[in-house]
Tab-separated table of C-alpha atoms and ligand atoms in Angstrom:
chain	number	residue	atom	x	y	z
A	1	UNK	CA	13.756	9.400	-6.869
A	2	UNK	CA	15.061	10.779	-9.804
A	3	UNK	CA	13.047	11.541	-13.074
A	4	UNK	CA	13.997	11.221	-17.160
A	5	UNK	CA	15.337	14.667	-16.724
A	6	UNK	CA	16.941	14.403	-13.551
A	7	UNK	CA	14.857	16.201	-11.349
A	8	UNK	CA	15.062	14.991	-7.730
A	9	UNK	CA	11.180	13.974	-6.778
A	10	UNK	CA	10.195	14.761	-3.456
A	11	UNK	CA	6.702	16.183	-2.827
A	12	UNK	CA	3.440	14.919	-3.248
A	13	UNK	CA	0.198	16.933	-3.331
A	14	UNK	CA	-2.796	14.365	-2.592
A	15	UNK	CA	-6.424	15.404	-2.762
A	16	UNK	CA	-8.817	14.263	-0.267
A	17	UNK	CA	-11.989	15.049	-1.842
A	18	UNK	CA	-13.376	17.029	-4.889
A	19	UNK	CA	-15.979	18.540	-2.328
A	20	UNK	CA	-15.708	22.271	-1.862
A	21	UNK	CA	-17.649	25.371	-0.216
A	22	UNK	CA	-16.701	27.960	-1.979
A	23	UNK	CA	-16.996	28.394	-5.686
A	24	UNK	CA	-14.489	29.969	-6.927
A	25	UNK	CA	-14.986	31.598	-10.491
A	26	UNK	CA	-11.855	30.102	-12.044
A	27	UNK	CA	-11.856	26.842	-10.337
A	28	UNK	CA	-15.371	25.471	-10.101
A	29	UNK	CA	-18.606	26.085	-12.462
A	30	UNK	CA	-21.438	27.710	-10.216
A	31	UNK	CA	-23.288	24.840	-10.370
A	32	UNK	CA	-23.679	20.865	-12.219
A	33	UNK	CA	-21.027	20.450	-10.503
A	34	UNK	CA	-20.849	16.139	-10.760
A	35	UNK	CA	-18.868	15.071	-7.796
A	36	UNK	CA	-17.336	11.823	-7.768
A	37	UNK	CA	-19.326	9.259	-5.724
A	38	UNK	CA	-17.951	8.275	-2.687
A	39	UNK	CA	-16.486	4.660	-3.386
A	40	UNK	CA	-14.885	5.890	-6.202
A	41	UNK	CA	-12.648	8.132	-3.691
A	42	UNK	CA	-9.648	6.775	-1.978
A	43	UNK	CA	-9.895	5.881	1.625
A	44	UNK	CA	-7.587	6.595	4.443
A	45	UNK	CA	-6.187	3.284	4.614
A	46	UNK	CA	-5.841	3.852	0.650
A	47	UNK	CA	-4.034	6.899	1.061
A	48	UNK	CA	-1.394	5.444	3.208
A	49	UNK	CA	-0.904	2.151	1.518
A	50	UNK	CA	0.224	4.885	-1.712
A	51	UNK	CA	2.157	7.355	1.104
A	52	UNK	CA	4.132	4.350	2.456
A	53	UNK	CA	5.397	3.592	-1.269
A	54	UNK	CA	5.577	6.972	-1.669
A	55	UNK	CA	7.772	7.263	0.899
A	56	UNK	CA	10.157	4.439	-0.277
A	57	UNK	CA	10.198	6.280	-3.403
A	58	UNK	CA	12.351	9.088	-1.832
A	59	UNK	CA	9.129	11.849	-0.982
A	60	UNK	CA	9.897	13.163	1.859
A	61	UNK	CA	6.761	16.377	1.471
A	62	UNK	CA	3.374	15.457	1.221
A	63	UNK	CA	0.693	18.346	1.208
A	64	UNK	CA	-3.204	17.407	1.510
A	65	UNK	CA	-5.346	19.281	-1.178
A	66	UNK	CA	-8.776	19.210	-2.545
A	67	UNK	CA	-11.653	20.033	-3.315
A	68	UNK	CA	-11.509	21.476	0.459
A	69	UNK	CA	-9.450	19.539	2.197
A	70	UNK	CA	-11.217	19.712	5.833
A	71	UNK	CA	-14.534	19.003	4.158
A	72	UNK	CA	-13.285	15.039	4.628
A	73	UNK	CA	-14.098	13.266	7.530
A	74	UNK	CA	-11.238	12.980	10.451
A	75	UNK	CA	-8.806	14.863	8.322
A	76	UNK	CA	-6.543	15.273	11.493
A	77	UNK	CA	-6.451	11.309	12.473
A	78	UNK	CA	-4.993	11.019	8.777
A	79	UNK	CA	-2.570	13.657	9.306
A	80	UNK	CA	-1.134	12.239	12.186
A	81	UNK	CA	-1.249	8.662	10.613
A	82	UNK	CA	0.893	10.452	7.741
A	83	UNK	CA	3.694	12.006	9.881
A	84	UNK	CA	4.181	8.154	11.561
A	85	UNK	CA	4.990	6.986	8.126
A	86	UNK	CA	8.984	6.325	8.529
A	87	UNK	CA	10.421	9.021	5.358
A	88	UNK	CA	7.491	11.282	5.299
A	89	UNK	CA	9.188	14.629	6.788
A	90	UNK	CA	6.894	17.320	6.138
A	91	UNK	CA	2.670	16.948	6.289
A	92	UNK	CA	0.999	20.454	5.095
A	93	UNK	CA	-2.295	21.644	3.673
A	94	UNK	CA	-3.581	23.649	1.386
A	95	UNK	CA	-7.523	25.045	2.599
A	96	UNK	CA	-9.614	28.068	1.820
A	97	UNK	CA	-9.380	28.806	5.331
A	98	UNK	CA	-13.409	28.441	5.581
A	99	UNK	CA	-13.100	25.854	8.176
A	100	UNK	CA	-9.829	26.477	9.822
A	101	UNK	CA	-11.738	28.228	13.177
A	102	UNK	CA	-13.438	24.519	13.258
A	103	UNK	CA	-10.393	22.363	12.879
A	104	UNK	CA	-7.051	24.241	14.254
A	105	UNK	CA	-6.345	23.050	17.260
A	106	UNK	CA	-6.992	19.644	16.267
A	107	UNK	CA	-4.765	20.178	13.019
A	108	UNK	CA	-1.721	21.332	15.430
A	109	UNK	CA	-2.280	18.254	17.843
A	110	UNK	CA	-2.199	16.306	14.813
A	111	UNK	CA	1.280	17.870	14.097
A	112	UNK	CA	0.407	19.414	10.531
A	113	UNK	CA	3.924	21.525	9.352
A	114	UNK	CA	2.243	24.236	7.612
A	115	UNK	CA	-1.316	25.290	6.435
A	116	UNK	CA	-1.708	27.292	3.099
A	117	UNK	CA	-4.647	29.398	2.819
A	118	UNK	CA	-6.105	30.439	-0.260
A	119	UNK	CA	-7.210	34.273	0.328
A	120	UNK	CA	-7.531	36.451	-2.449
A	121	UNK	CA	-9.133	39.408	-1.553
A	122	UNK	CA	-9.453	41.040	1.740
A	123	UNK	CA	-12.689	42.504	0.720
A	124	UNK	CA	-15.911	40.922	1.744
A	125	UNK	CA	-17.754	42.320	-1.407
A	126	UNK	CA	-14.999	40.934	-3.962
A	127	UNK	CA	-14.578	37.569	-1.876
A	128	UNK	CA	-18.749	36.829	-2.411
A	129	UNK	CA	-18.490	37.614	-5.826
A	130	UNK	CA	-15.232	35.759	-6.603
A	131	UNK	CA	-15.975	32.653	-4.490
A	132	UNK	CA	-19.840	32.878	-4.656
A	133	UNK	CA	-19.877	32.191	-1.255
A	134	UNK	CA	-20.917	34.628	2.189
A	135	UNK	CA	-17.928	32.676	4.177
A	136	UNK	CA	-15.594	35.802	4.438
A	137	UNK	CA	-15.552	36.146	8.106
A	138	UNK	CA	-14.966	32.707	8.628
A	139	UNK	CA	-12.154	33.321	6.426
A	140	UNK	CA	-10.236	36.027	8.684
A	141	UNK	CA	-11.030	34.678	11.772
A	142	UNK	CA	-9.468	31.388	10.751
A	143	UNK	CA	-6.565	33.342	9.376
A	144	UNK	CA	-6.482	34.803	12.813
A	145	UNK	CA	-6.245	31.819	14.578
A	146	UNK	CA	-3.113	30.034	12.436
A	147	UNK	CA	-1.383	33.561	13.123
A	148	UNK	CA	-1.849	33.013	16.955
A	149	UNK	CA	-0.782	29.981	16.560
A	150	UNK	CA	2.543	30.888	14.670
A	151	UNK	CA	2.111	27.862	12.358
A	152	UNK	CA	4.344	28.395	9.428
A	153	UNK	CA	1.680	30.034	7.127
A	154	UNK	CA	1.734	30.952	3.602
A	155	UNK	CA	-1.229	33.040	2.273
A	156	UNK	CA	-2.349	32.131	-1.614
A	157	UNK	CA	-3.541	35.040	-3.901
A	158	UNK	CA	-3.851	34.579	-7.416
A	159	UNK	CA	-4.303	38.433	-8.934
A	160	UNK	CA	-6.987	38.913	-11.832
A	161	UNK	CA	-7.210	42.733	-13.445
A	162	UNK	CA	-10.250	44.141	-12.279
A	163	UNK	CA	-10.955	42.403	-9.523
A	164	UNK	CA	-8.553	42.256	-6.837
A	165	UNK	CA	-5.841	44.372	-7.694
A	166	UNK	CA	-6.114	46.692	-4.871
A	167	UNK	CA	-5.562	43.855	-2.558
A	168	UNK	CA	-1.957	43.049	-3.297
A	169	UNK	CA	-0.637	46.079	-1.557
A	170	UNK	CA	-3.460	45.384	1.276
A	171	UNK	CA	-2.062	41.571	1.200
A	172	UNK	CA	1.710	42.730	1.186
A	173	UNK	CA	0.953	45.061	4.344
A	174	UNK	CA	0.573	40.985	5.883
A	175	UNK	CA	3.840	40.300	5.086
A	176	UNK	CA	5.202	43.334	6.363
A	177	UNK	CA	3.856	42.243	9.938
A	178	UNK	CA	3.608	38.659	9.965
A	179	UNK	CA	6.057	35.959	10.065
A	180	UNK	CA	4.310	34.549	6.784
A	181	UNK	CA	4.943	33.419	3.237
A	182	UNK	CA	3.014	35.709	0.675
A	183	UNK	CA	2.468	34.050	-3.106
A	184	UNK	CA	1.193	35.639	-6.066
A	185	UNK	CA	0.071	32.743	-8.459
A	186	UNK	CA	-0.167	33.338	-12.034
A	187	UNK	CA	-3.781	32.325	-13.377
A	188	UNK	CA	-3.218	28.864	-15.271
A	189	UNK	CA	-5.282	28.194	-17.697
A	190	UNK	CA	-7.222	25.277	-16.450
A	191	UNK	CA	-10.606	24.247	-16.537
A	192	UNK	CA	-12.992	26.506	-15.509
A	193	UNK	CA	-10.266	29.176	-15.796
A	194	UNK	CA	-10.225	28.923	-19.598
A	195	UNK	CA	-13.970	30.021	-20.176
A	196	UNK	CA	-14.450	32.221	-16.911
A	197	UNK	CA	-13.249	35.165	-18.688
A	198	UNK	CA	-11.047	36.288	-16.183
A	199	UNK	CA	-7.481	37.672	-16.899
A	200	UNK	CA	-4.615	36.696	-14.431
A	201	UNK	CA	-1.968	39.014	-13.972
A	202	UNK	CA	1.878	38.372	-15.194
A	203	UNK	CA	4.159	38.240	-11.905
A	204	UNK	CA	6.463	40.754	-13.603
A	205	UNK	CA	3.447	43.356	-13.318
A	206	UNK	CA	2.667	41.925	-9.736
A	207	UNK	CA	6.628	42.823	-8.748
A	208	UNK	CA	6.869	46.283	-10.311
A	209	UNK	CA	4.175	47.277	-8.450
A	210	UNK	CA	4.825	45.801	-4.990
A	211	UNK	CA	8.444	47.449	-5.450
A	212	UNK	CA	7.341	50.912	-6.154
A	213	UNK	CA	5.574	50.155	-3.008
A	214	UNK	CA	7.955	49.124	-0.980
A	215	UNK	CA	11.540	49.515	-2.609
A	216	UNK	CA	13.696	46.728	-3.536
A	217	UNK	CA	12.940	43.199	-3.206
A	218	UNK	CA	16.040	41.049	-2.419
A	219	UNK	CA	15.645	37.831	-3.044
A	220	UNK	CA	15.304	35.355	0.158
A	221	UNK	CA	16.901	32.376	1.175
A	222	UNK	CA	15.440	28.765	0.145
A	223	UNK	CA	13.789	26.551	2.531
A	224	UNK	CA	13.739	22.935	2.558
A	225	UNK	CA	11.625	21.500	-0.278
A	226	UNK	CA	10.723	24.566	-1.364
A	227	UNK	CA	8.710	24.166	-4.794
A	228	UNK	CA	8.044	26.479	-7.585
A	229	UNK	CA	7.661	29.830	-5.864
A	230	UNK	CA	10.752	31.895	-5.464
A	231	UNK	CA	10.629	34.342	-2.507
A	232	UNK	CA	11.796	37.757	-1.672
A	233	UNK	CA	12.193	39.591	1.046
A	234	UNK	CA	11.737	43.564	1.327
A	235	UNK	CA	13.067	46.182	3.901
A	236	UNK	CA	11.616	45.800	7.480
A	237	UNK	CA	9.520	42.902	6.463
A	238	UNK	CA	9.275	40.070	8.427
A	239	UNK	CA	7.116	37.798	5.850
A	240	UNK	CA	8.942	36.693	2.315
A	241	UNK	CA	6.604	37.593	-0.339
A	242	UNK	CA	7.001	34.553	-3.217
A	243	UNK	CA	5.649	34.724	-7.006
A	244	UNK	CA	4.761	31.326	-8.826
A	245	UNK	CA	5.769	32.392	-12.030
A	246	UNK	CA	3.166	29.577	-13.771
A	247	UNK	CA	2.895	30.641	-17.201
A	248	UNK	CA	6.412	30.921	-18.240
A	249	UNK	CA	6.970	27.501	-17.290
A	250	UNK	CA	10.244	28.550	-15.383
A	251	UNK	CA	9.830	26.196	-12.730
A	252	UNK	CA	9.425	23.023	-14.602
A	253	UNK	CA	12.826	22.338	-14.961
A	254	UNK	CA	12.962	21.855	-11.013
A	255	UNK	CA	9.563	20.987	-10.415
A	256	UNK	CA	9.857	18.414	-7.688
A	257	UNK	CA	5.944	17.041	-7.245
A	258	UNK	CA	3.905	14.689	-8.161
A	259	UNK	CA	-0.271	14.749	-8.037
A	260	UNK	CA	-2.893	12.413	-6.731
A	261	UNK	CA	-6.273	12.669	-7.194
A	262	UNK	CA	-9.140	12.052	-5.044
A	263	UNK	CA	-9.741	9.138	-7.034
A	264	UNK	CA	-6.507	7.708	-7.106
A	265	UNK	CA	-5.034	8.916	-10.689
A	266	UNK	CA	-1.350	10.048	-9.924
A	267	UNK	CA	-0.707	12.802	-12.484
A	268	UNK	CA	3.137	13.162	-12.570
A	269	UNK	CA	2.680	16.702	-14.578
A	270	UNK	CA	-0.628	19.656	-13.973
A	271	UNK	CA	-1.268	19.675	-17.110
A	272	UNK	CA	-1.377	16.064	-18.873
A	273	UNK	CA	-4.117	13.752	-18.391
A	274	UNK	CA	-1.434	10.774	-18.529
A	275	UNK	CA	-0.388	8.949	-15.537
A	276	UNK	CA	-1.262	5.857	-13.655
A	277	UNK	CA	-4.763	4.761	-12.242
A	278	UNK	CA	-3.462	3.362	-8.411
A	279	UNK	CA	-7.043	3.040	-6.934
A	280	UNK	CA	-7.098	0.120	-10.241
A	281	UNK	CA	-4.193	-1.076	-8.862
A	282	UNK	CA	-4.954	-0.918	-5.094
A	283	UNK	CA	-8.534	-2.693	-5.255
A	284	UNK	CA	-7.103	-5.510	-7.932
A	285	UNK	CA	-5.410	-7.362	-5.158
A	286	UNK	CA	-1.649	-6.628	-6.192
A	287	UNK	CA	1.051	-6.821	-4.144
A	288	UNK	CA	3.016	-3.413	-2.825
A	289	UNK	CA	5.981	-4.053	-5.072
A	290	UNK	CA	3.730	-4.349	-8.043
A	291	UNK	CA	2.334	-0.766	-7.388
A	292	UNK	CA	5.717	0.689	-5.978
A	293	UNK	CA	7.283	-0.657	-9.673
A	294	UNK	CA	4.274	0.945	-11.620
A	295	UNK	CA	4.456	4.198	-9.656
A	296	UNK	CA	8.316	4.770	-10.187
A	297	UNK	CA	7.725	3.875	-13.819
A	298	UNK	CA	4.884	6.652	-14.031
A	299	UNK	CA	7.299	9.302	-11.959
A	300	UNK	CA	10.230	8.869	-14.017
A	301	UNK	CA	8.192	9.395	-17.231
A	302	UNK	CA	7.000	12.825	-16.050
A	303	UNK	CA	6.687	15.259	-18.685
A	304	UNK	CA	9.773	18.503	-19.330
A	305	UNK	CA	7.614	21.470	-19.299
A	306	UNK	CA	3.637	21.268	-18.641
A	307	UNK	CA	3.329	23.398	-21.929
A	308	UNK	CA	-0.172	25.064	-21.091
A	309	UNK	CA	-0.412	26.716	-24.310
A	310	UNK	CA	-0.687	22.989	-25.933
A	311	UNK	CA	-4.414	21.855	-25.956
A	312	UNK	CA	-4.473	18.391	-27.434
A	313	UNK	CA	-5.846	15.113	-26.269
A	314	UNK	CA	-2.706	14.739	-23.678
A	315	UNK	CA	-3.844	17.445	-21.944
A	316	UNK	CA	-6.083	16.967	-19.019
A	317	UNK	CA	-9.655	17.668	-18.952
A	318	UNK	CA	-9.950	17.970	-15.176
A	319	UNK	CA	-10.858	20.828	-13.154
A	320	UNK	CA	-8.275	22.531	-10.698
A	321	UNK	CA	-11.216	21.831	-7.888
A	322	UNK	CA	-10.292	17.987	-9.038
A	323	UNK	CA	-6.863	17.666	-9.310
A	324	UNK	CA	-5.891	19.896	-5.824
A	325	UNK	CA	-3.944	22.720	-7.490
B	401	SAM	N1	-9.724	24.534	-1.747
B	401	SAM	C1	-8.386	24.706	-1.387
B	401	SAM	C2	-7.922	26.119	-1.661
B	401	SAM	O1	-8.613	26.855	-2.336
B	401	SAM	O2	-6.838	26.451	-1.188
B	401	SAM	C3	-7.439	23.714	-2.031
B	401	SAM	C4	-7.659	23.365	-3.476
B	401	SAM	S1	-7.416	24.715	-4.621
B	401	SAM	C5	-7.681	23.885	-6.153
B	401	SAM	C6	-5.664	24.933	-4.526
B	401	SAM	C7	-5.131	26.220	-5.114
B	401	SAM	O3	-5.351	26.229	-6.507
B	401	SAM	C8	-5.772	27.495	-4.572
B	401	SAM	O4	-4.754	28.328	-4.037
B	401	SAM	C9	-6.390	28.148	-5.792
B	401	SAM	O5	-6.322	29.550	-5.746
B	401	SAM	C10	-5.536	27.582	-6.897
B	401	SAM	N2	-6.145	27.589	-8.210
B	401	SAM	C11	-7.321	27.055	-8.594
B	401	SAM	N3	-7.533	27.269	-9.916
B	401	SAM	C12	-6.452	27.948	-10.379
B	401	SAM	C13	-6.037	28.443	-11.653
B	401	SAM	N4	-6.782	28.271	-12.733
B	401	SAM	N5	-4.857	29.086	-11.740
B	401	SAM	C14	-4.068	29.253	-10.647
B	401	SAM	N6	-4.376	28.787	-9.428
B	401	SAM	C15	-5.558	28.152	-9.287
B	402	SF4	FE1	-12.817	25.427	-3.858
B	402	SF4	FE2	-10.211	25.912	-3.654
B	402	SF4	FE3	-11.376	25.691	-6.044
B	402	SF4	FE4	-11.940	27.792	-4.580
B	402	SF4	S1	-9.909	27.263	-5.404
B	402	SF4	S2	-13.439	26.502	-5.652
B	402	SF4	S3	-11.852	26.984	-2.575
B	402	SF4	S4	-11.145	24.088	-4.572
């Protein structure tokens, strides 16, 4: 469907869980960490009552997010019961890769489009201080695995000064070998990003340095529902290497998502706390046209820009970990 603004609205992110192993210093606090109690979380039969509407609603993109996503029960069985819903196109994921080894082949038999992975550093040293977490091998060799499998891969690193600045040229030697998608996301200032003290680095800084690495980067040809990153491609690589330009709010003006949380709040914009609470809606006993009405309503009302730099009582108060990313 199309919003106030006329943005075509296609994708859905959809967190699973608010679970995660890893503890990532500008995602989740180290610990009191209050996790929503299970009843309070959407079930699978939840999820695809909301996908179905979803679906009539014009998405055609729905990526599973968490918390860490394969932390929930018989992720694959709701995979597959995604991709039979008549609309849905494309079913991703978006994991820290800690239990890929675990899950893979039952991901592809499930049919899953594309897996994101969250990595980084490719340093075992920076990886247990920035995650707080010894699961570094289990990283690689999941990373491993989705290369055998020649799953179409992109590989998440979101550079901070100081901490893993050496590994974007280590990361971008990836994309010079592998047939994979590369993205540099800007640090948002979200949660536990705010007080972690950690300082993101701007994409522009990210580019000059990969191209006096590499020479030019010409910019790549777009791929069905693409989303905010915009790719490049340099010489002899056989990866694109993309850059989520978040701060500059450049891509709001063709964002094309939509959020729902583990709990059921759909969040039509990262960075307000307004939307619609469809778990309410689902357990009161309305009818689907009731909720399909109230979601279209919420979508077309998304917000212009997600303005991060505001900080009033619109924005959201929760935590990436909560909200999927
Ligand atoms: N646990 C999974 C993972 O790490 O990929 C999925 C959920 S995680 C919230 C999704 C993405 O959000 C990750 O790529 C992570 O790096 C990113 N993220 C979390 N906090 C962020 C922040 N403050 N700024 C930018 N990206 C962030
Ligand atoms: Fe967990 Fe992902 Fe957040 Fe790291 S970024 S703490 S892996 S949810």
């Amino acid at each position: 469907m199309i919003d106030q603004f006329g943005r075509r609205i296609e994708y859905a992110r959809i967190s699973v869980t608010d679970r995660c192993n890893l503890r990532c210093r500008y995602c989740m606090p180290e610990c009191g960490v209050e996790k929503i109690p299970h009843d309070e979380i959407l079930t699978f039969e939840e999820i695809l009552r909301v996908v179905k509407i979803f679906a009539r609603l014009g998405i055609k993109k729905i990526r599973l997010t968490g918390g860490e996503p394969l932390l929930r029960k018989n992720l694959p069985a709701l995979i597959r019961d995604i991709k039979n819903i008549s609309g849905v196109e494309i079913v991703t994921m978006t994991t820290n890769g800690v239990l890929i080894e675990k899950f893979a082949a039952d991901l592809i038999a499930a049919g899953i489009d594309g897996v994101n992975i969250s990595v980084d550093t490719l340093d075992e040293k920076i990886f247990s201080s920035l995650t707080r977490r010894k699961f570094f091998a289990n990283v690689l060799r999941g990373l491993k695995i989705l290369l055998s499998y020649g799953k179409n891969i992109k590989l998440n690193c979101v550079p901070l000064r100081g901490v893993n600045e050496d590994d974007v040229l280590k990361l971008v030697e990836l994309a010079r070998e592998n047939f994979i998608d590369l993205r540099f996301i800007e640090l948002m200032p979200i949660g536990c990003a705010i007080d972690s003290k950690l300082e993101g680095i701007p994409t522009a800084e990210i580019f000059s340095l990969i191209e006096s690495h590499c020479g030019k980067l010409y910019p790549a040809e777009k791929k069905f529902l693409q989303g905010p990153a915009e790719y490049f491609r340099a010489e002899n690589f056989i990866g694109r290497i993309g850059f989520i330009d978040a701060l500059e709010h450049k891509f709001c003006g063709t964002c094309n998502r939509i959020r729902l949380t583990a709990e059921g709040f759909l969040k039509p914009c990262l960075n307000f706390g307004i939307g619609l609470d469809v778990k309410n809606l689902l357990r009161s006993g309305v009818d689907d046209e009731k909720i399909f009405t109230a979601i279209e309503r919420t979508i077309y009302y998304k917000p212009r820009e997600h303005f991060f730099n505001l900080k009033n009582n619109l924005c959201d108060e929760r935590k990436m970990y909560q909200v999927g990313g």
